[in-house]
PDB file of C-alpha atoms in Angstrom:
ATOM      1  CA  ASN D   1     209.591 -81.942-175.958  1.00  0.00           C
ATOM      2  CA  GLY D   2     209.599 -84.680-173.261  1.00  0.00           C
ATOM      3  CA  ASN D   3     205.843 -84.898-172.598  1.00  0.00           C
ATOM      4  CA  GLY D   4     204.445 -85.876-175.956  1.00  0.00           C
ATOM      5  CA  ALA D   5     204.655 -85.738-179.727  1.00  0.00           C
ATOM      6  CA  VAL D   6     205.424 -82.477-181.402  1.00  0.00           C
ATOM      7  CA  GLY D   7     202.303 -80.677-182.635  1.00  0.00           C
ATOM      8  CA  ILE D   8     199.851 -82.518-180.312  1.00  0.00           C
ATOM      9  CA  PRO D   9     197.827 -79.965-178.383  1.00  0.00           C
ATOM     10  CA  ARG D  10     198.092 -80.328-174.554  1.00  0.00           C
ATOM     11  CA  ILE D  11     195.562 -79.657-171.847  1.00  0.00           C
ATOM     12  CA  ARG D  12     196.013 -79.997-168.125  1.00  0.00           C
ATOM     13  CA  HIS D  13     193.889 -82.379-166.126  1.00  0.00           C
ATOM     14  CA  LEU D  14     190.682 -80.601-165.006  1.00  0.00           C
ATOM     15  CA  ASP D  15     191.194 -77.584-167.332  1.00  0.00           C
ATOM     16  CA  PRO D  16     188.218 -76.499-169.478  1.00  0.00           C
ATOM     17  CA  LEU D  17     188.063 -77.468-173.141  1.00  0.00           C
ATOM     18  CA  VAL D  18     186.184 -75.586-175.913  1.00  0.00           C
ATOM     19  CA  LEU D  19     185.183 -77.582-178.953  1.00  0.00           C
ATOM     20  CA  ASP D  20     184.512 -75.587-182.098  1.00  0.00           C
ATOM     21  CA  ALA D  21     183.534 -77.231-185.412  1.00  0.00           C
ATOM     22  CA  THR D  22     181.982 -76.313-188.741  1.00  0.00           C
ATOM     23  CA  PHE D  23     180.085 -78.635-191.106  1.00  0.00           C
ATOM     24  CA  SER D  24     177.352 -78.659-193.693  1.00  0.00           C
ATOM     25  CA  VAL D  25     174.699 -81.232-194.590  1.00  0.00           C
ATOM     26  CA  ASP D  26     172.215 -81.666-197.426  1.00  0.00           C
ATOM     27  CA  GLU D  27     169.794 -78.759-197.415  1.00  0.00           C
ATOM     28  CA  ARG D  28     166.815 -81.160-197.345  1.00  0.00           C
ATOM     29  CA  THR D  29     167.818 -82.172-193.776  1.00  0.00           C
ATOM     30  CA  GLU D  30     165.821 -80.028-191.362  1.00  0.00           C
ATOM     31  CA  GLY D  31     167.630 -80.533-188.059  1.00  0.00           C
ATOM     32  CA  VAL D  32     170.797 -82.250-186.856  1.00  0.00           C
ATOM     33  CA  GLY D  33     172.382 -83.406-183.632  1.00  0.00           C
ATOM     34  CA  VAL D  34     176.068 -83.402-182.859  1.00  0.00           C
ATOM     35  CA  SER D  35     177.910 -85.977-180.783  1.00  0.00           C
ATOM     36  CA  VAL D  36     181.586 -85.857-179.794  1.00  0.00           C
ATOM     37  CA  LEU D  37     183.227 -89.067-178.564  1.00  0.00           C
ATOM     38  CA  PHE D  38     186.475 -89.026-176.666  1.00  0.00           C
ATOM     39  CA  HIS D  39     188.573 -92.194-176.948  1.00  0.00           C
ATOM     40  CA  ASP D  40     191.833 -93.458-175.726  1.00  0.00           C
ATOM     41  CA  ARG D  41     194.830 -94.672-177.803  1.00  0.00           C
ATOM     42  CA  GLU D  42     193.190 -98.098-178.261  1.00  0.00           C
ATOM     43  CA  SER D  43     190.029 -96.361-179.645  1.00  0.00           C
ATOM     44  CA  ARG D  44     187.981 -97.281-176.598  1.00  0.00           C
ATOM     45  CA  GLY D  45     185.294 -94.685-175.854  1.00  0.00           C
ATOM     46  CA  VAL D  46     185.869 -93.017-172.494  1.00  0.00           C
ATOM     47  CA  ALA D  47     183.399 -90.037-172.580  1.00  0.00           C
ATOM     48  CA  GLN D  48     180.868 -88.350-174.845  1.00  0.00           C
ATOM     49  CA  VAL D  49     179.139 -84.986-175.086  1.00  0.00           C
ATOM     50  CA  SER D  50     175.986 -84.661-177.247  1.00  0.00           C
ATOM     51  CA  SER D  51     174.117 -81.538-178.333  1.00  0.00           C
ATOM     52  CA  GLY D  52     170.776 -83.339-177.769  1.00  0.00           C
ATOM     53  CA  SER D  53     171.260 -83.305-174.002  1.00  0.00           C
ATOM     54  CA  ALA D  54     171.397 -79.512-173.834  1.00  0.00           C
ATOM     55  CA  LEU D  55     169.867 -78.071-177.043  1.00  0.00           C
ATOM     56  CA  PRO D  56     166.848 -78.589-179.242  1.00  0.00           C
ATOM     57  CA  PRO D  57     167.740 -79.943-182.635  1.00  0.00           C
ATOM     58  CA  ILE D  58     170.116 -77.661-184.532  1.00  0.00           C
ATOM     59  CA  ALA D  59     168.323 -76.097-187.475  1.00  0.00           C
ATOM     60  CA  ASN D  60     169.803 -76.611-190.925  1.00  0.00           C
ATOM     61  CA  HIS D  61     169.518 -73.640-193.274  1.00  0.00           C
ATOM     62  CA  GLY D  62     171.447 -75.206-196.099  1.00  0.00           C
ATOM     63  CA  GLY D  63     174.751 -73.533-195.412  1.00  0.00           C
ATOM     64  CA  VAL D  64     177.687 -73.992-193.072  1.00  0.00           C
ATOM     65  CA  ILE D  65     176.777 -74.773-189.471  1.00  0.00           C
ATOM     66  CA  ARG D  66     179.146 -73.784-186.668  1.00  0.00           C
ATOM     67  CA  ILE D  67     178.792 -75.386-183.275  1.00  0.00           C
ATOM     68  CA  LYS D  68     180.693 -74.602-180.114  1.00  0.00           C
ATOM     69  CA  THR D  69     180.570 -76.278-176.689  1.00  0.00           C
ATOM     70  CA  LEU D  70     182.429 -75.687-173.471  1.00  0.00           C
ATOM     71  CA  ILE D  71     183.356 -78.645-171.293  1.00  0.00           C
ATOM     72  CA  PRO D  72     184.138 -77.046-167.929  1.00  0.00           C
ATOM     73  CA  GLN D  73     186.649 -79.724-166.832  1.00  0.00           C
ATOM     74  CA  ILE D  74     188.468 -82.534-168.611  1.00  0.00           C
ATOM     75  CA  PRO D  75     188.626 -85.313-165.874  1.00  0.00           C
ATOM     76  CA  PHE D  76     190.950 -87.630-167.903  1.00  0.00           C
ATOM     77  CA  ASN D  77     193.978 -89.443-166.664  1.00  0.00           C
ATOM     78  CA  PRO D  78     197.148 -87.922-168.120  1.00  0.00           C
ATOM     79  CA  GLY D  79     197.853 -89.463-171.529  1.00  0.00           C
ATOM     80  CA  ARG D  80     196.932 -89.224-175.212  1.00  0.00           C
ATOM     81  CA  TYR D  81     193.363 -89.075-176.436  1.00  0.00           C
ATOM     82  CA  ALA D  82     191.399 -88.365-179.683  1.00  0.00           C
ATOM     83  CA  LEU D  83     187.985 -87.131-180.411  1.00  0.00           C
ATOM     84  CA  SER D  84     185.572 -88.206-183.106  1.00  0.00           C
ATOM     85  CA  ILE D  85     182.520 -86.207-184.220  1.00  0.00           C
ATOM     86  CA  THR D  86     179.262 -87.518-185.551  1.00  0.00           C
ATOM     87  CA  ILE D  87     176.458 -85.524-187.121  1.00  0.00           C
ATOM     88  CA  THR D  88     173.055 -87.192-187.120  1.00  0.00           C
ATOM     89  CA  GLU D  89     169.614 -86.414-188.584  1.00  0.00           C
ATOM     90  CA  GLU D  90     167.580 -85.368-185.554  1.00  0.00           C
ATOM     91  CA  LYS D  91     164.395 -87.313-186.303  1.00  0.00           C
ATOM     92  CA  THR D  92     165.746 -90.665-187.415  1.00  0.00           C
ATOM     93  CA  GLY D  93     169.251 -90.729-185.854  1.00  0.00           C
ATOM     94  CA  GLU D  94     170.713 -91.529-189.235  1.00  0.00           C
ATOM     95  CA  ILE D  95     174.449 -90.751-189.371  1.00  0.00           C
ATOM     96  CA  LEU D  96     174.997 -88.004-191.883  1.00  0.00           C
ATOM     97  CA  LEU D  97     178.694 -87.302-191.236  1.00  0.00           C
ATOM     98  CA  SER D  98     181.310 -89.004-189.087  1.00  0.00           C
ATOM     99  CA  GLN D  99     184.989 -88.263-188.666  1.00  0.00           C
ATOM    100  CA  HIS D 100     186.929 -90.709-186.475  1.00  0.00           C
ATOM    101  CA  ALA D 101     189.997 -89.338-184.676  1.00  0.00           C
ATOM    102  CA  ALA D 102     189.276 -85.832-185.944  1.00  0.00           C
ATOM    103  CA  LYS D 103     191.619 -84.330-183.431  1.00  0.00           C
ATOM    104  CA  GLU D 104     194.249 -85.779-181.133  1.00  0.00           C
ATOM    105  CA  PHE D 105     195.331 -84.189-177.819  1.00  0.00           C
ATOM    106  CA  GLN D 106     197.305 -84.902-174.684  1.00  0.00           C
ATOM    107  CA  VAL D 107     196.242 -84.453-171.066  1.00  0.00           C
ATOM    108  CA  THR D 108     199.064 -83.607-168.704  1.00  0.00           C
ATOM    109  CA  GLY D 109     199.221 -83.977-164.985  1.00  0.00           C
ATOM    110  CA  THR D 110     201.420 -84.898-162.080  1.00  0.00           C
ATOM    111  CA  PHE D 111     199.784 -88.215-161.241  1.00  0.00           C
ATOM    112  CA  PHE D 112     198.664 -91.516-162.911  1.00  0.00           C
ATOM    113  CA  GLY D 113     195.380 -93.140-162.248  1.00  0.00           C
ATOM    114  CA  PHE D 114     194.195 -96.656-163.186  1.00  0.00           C
ATOM    115  CA  THR D 115     191.180 -95.591-165.376  1.00  0.00           C
ATOM    116  CA  PRO D 116     190.843 -93.123-168.207  1.00  0.00           C
ATOM    117  CA  VAL D 117     188.439 -90.823-166.203  1.00  0.00           C
ATOM    118  CA  GLN D 118     189.579 -89.421-162.934  1.00  0.00           C
ATOM    119  CA  LEU D 119     186.722 -87.968-160.844  1.00  0.00           C
ATOM    120  CA  GLU D 120     187.432 -84.903-158.732  1.00  0.00           C
ATOM    121  CA  GLY D 121     186.862 -85.836-155.021  1.00  0.00           C
ATOM    122  CA  ARG D 122     186.929 -83.595-152.014  1.00  0.00           C
ATOM    123  CA  TRP D 123     189.210 -85.547-149.680  1.00  0.00           C
ATOM    124  CA  GLU D 124     189.902 -84.987-146.013  1.00  0.00           C
ATOM    125  CA  VAL D 125     191.851 -86.852-143.402  1.00  0.00           C
ATOM    126  CA  VAL D 126     189.459 -87.774-140.511  1.00  0.00           C
ATOM    127  CA  ARG D 127     190.954 -88.357-137.057  1.00  0.00           C
ATOM    128  CA  GLU D 128     190.588 -91.918-135.713  1.00  0.00           C
ATOM    129  CA  ASP D 129     188.256 -90.816-132.902  1.00  0.00           C
ATOM    130  CA  SER D 130     185.820 -88.999-135.311  1.00  0.00           C
ATOM    131  CA  PRO D 131     182.422 -90.516-135.996  1.00  0.00           C
ATOM    132  CA  ASN D 132     182.348 -92.801-139.024  1.00  0.00           C
ATOM    133  CA  ASP D 133     179.306 -91.285-140.644  1.00  0.00           C
ATOM    134  CA  ARG D 134     181.052 -88.132-141.909  1.00  0.00           C
ATOM    135  CA  LEU D 135     181.457 -89.695-145.342  1.00  0.00           C
ATOM    136  CA  GLY D 136     178.113 -91.505-145.297  1.00  0.00           C
ATOM    137  CA  PHE D 137     179.675 -94.994-145.490  1.00  0.00           C
ATOM    138  CA  PRO D 138     182.204 -97.004-143.535  1.00  0.00           C
ATOM    139  CA  LEU D 139     185.761 -97.144-144.738  1.00  0.00           C
ATOM    140  CA  SER D 140     186.578-100.639-143.388  1.00  0.00           C
ATOM    141  CA  ALA D 141     184.701-103.720-142.439  1.00  0.00           C
ATOM    142  CA  ARG D 142     185.704-105.557-139.263  1.00  0.00           C
ATOM    143  CA  LYS D 143     184.064-108.759-137.978  1.00  0.00           C
ATOM    144  CA  SER D 144     182.250-108.273-134.694  1.00  0.00           C
ATOM    145  CA  ASN D 145     182.172-110.756-131.828  1.00  0.00           C
ATOM    146  CA  THR D 146     178.869-112.088-133.032  1.00  0.00           C
ATOM    147  CA  SER D 147     178.475-114.507-135.963  1.00  0.00           C
ATOM    148  CA  GLU D 148     176.922-111.686-138.038  1.00  0.00           C
ATOM    149  CA  GLY D 149     179.312-109.126-139.382  1.00  0.00           C
ATOM    150  CA  ARG D 150     179.051-105.433-138.840  1.00  0.00           C
ATOM    151  CA  CYS D 151     180.824-102.504-140.457  1.00  0.00           C
ATOM    152  CA  ASP D 152     182.737-100.095-138.275  1.00  0.00           C
ATOM    153  CA  GLY D 153     184.522 -96.916-139.436  1.00  0.00           C
TER     154      GLY D 153
END
């Protein structure tokens, strides 16, 4: 199939991604947090999403817990990635469960960037005679006729 290994799920650059997982922990644990780490083929972390940034601790009722989160856009450079999931005790941060490379996936796109994360910019071509402050910073630095430098757009 030309673009990646057979059986590896694919997602297009900037498409949404829904993560859905089930787990259970010891019933004596009151609350938990969930963290999902995205990493590249060399196992370097490139992004993370944690339940603690958006939710109060997830209550544990002694049974199976199902969590689901929507990531509106995956800003990754085209290539292969994996995700790891870690469940922690909400008060102490103790790791209760951890599964490295729980799921592998491939991001597809029509370009290649030089870092794993590709931010979405709103680009425009500005005419040479336009004021340089439209972007809020100069795009080039030129030496002025004085001994001090100045930045011109």
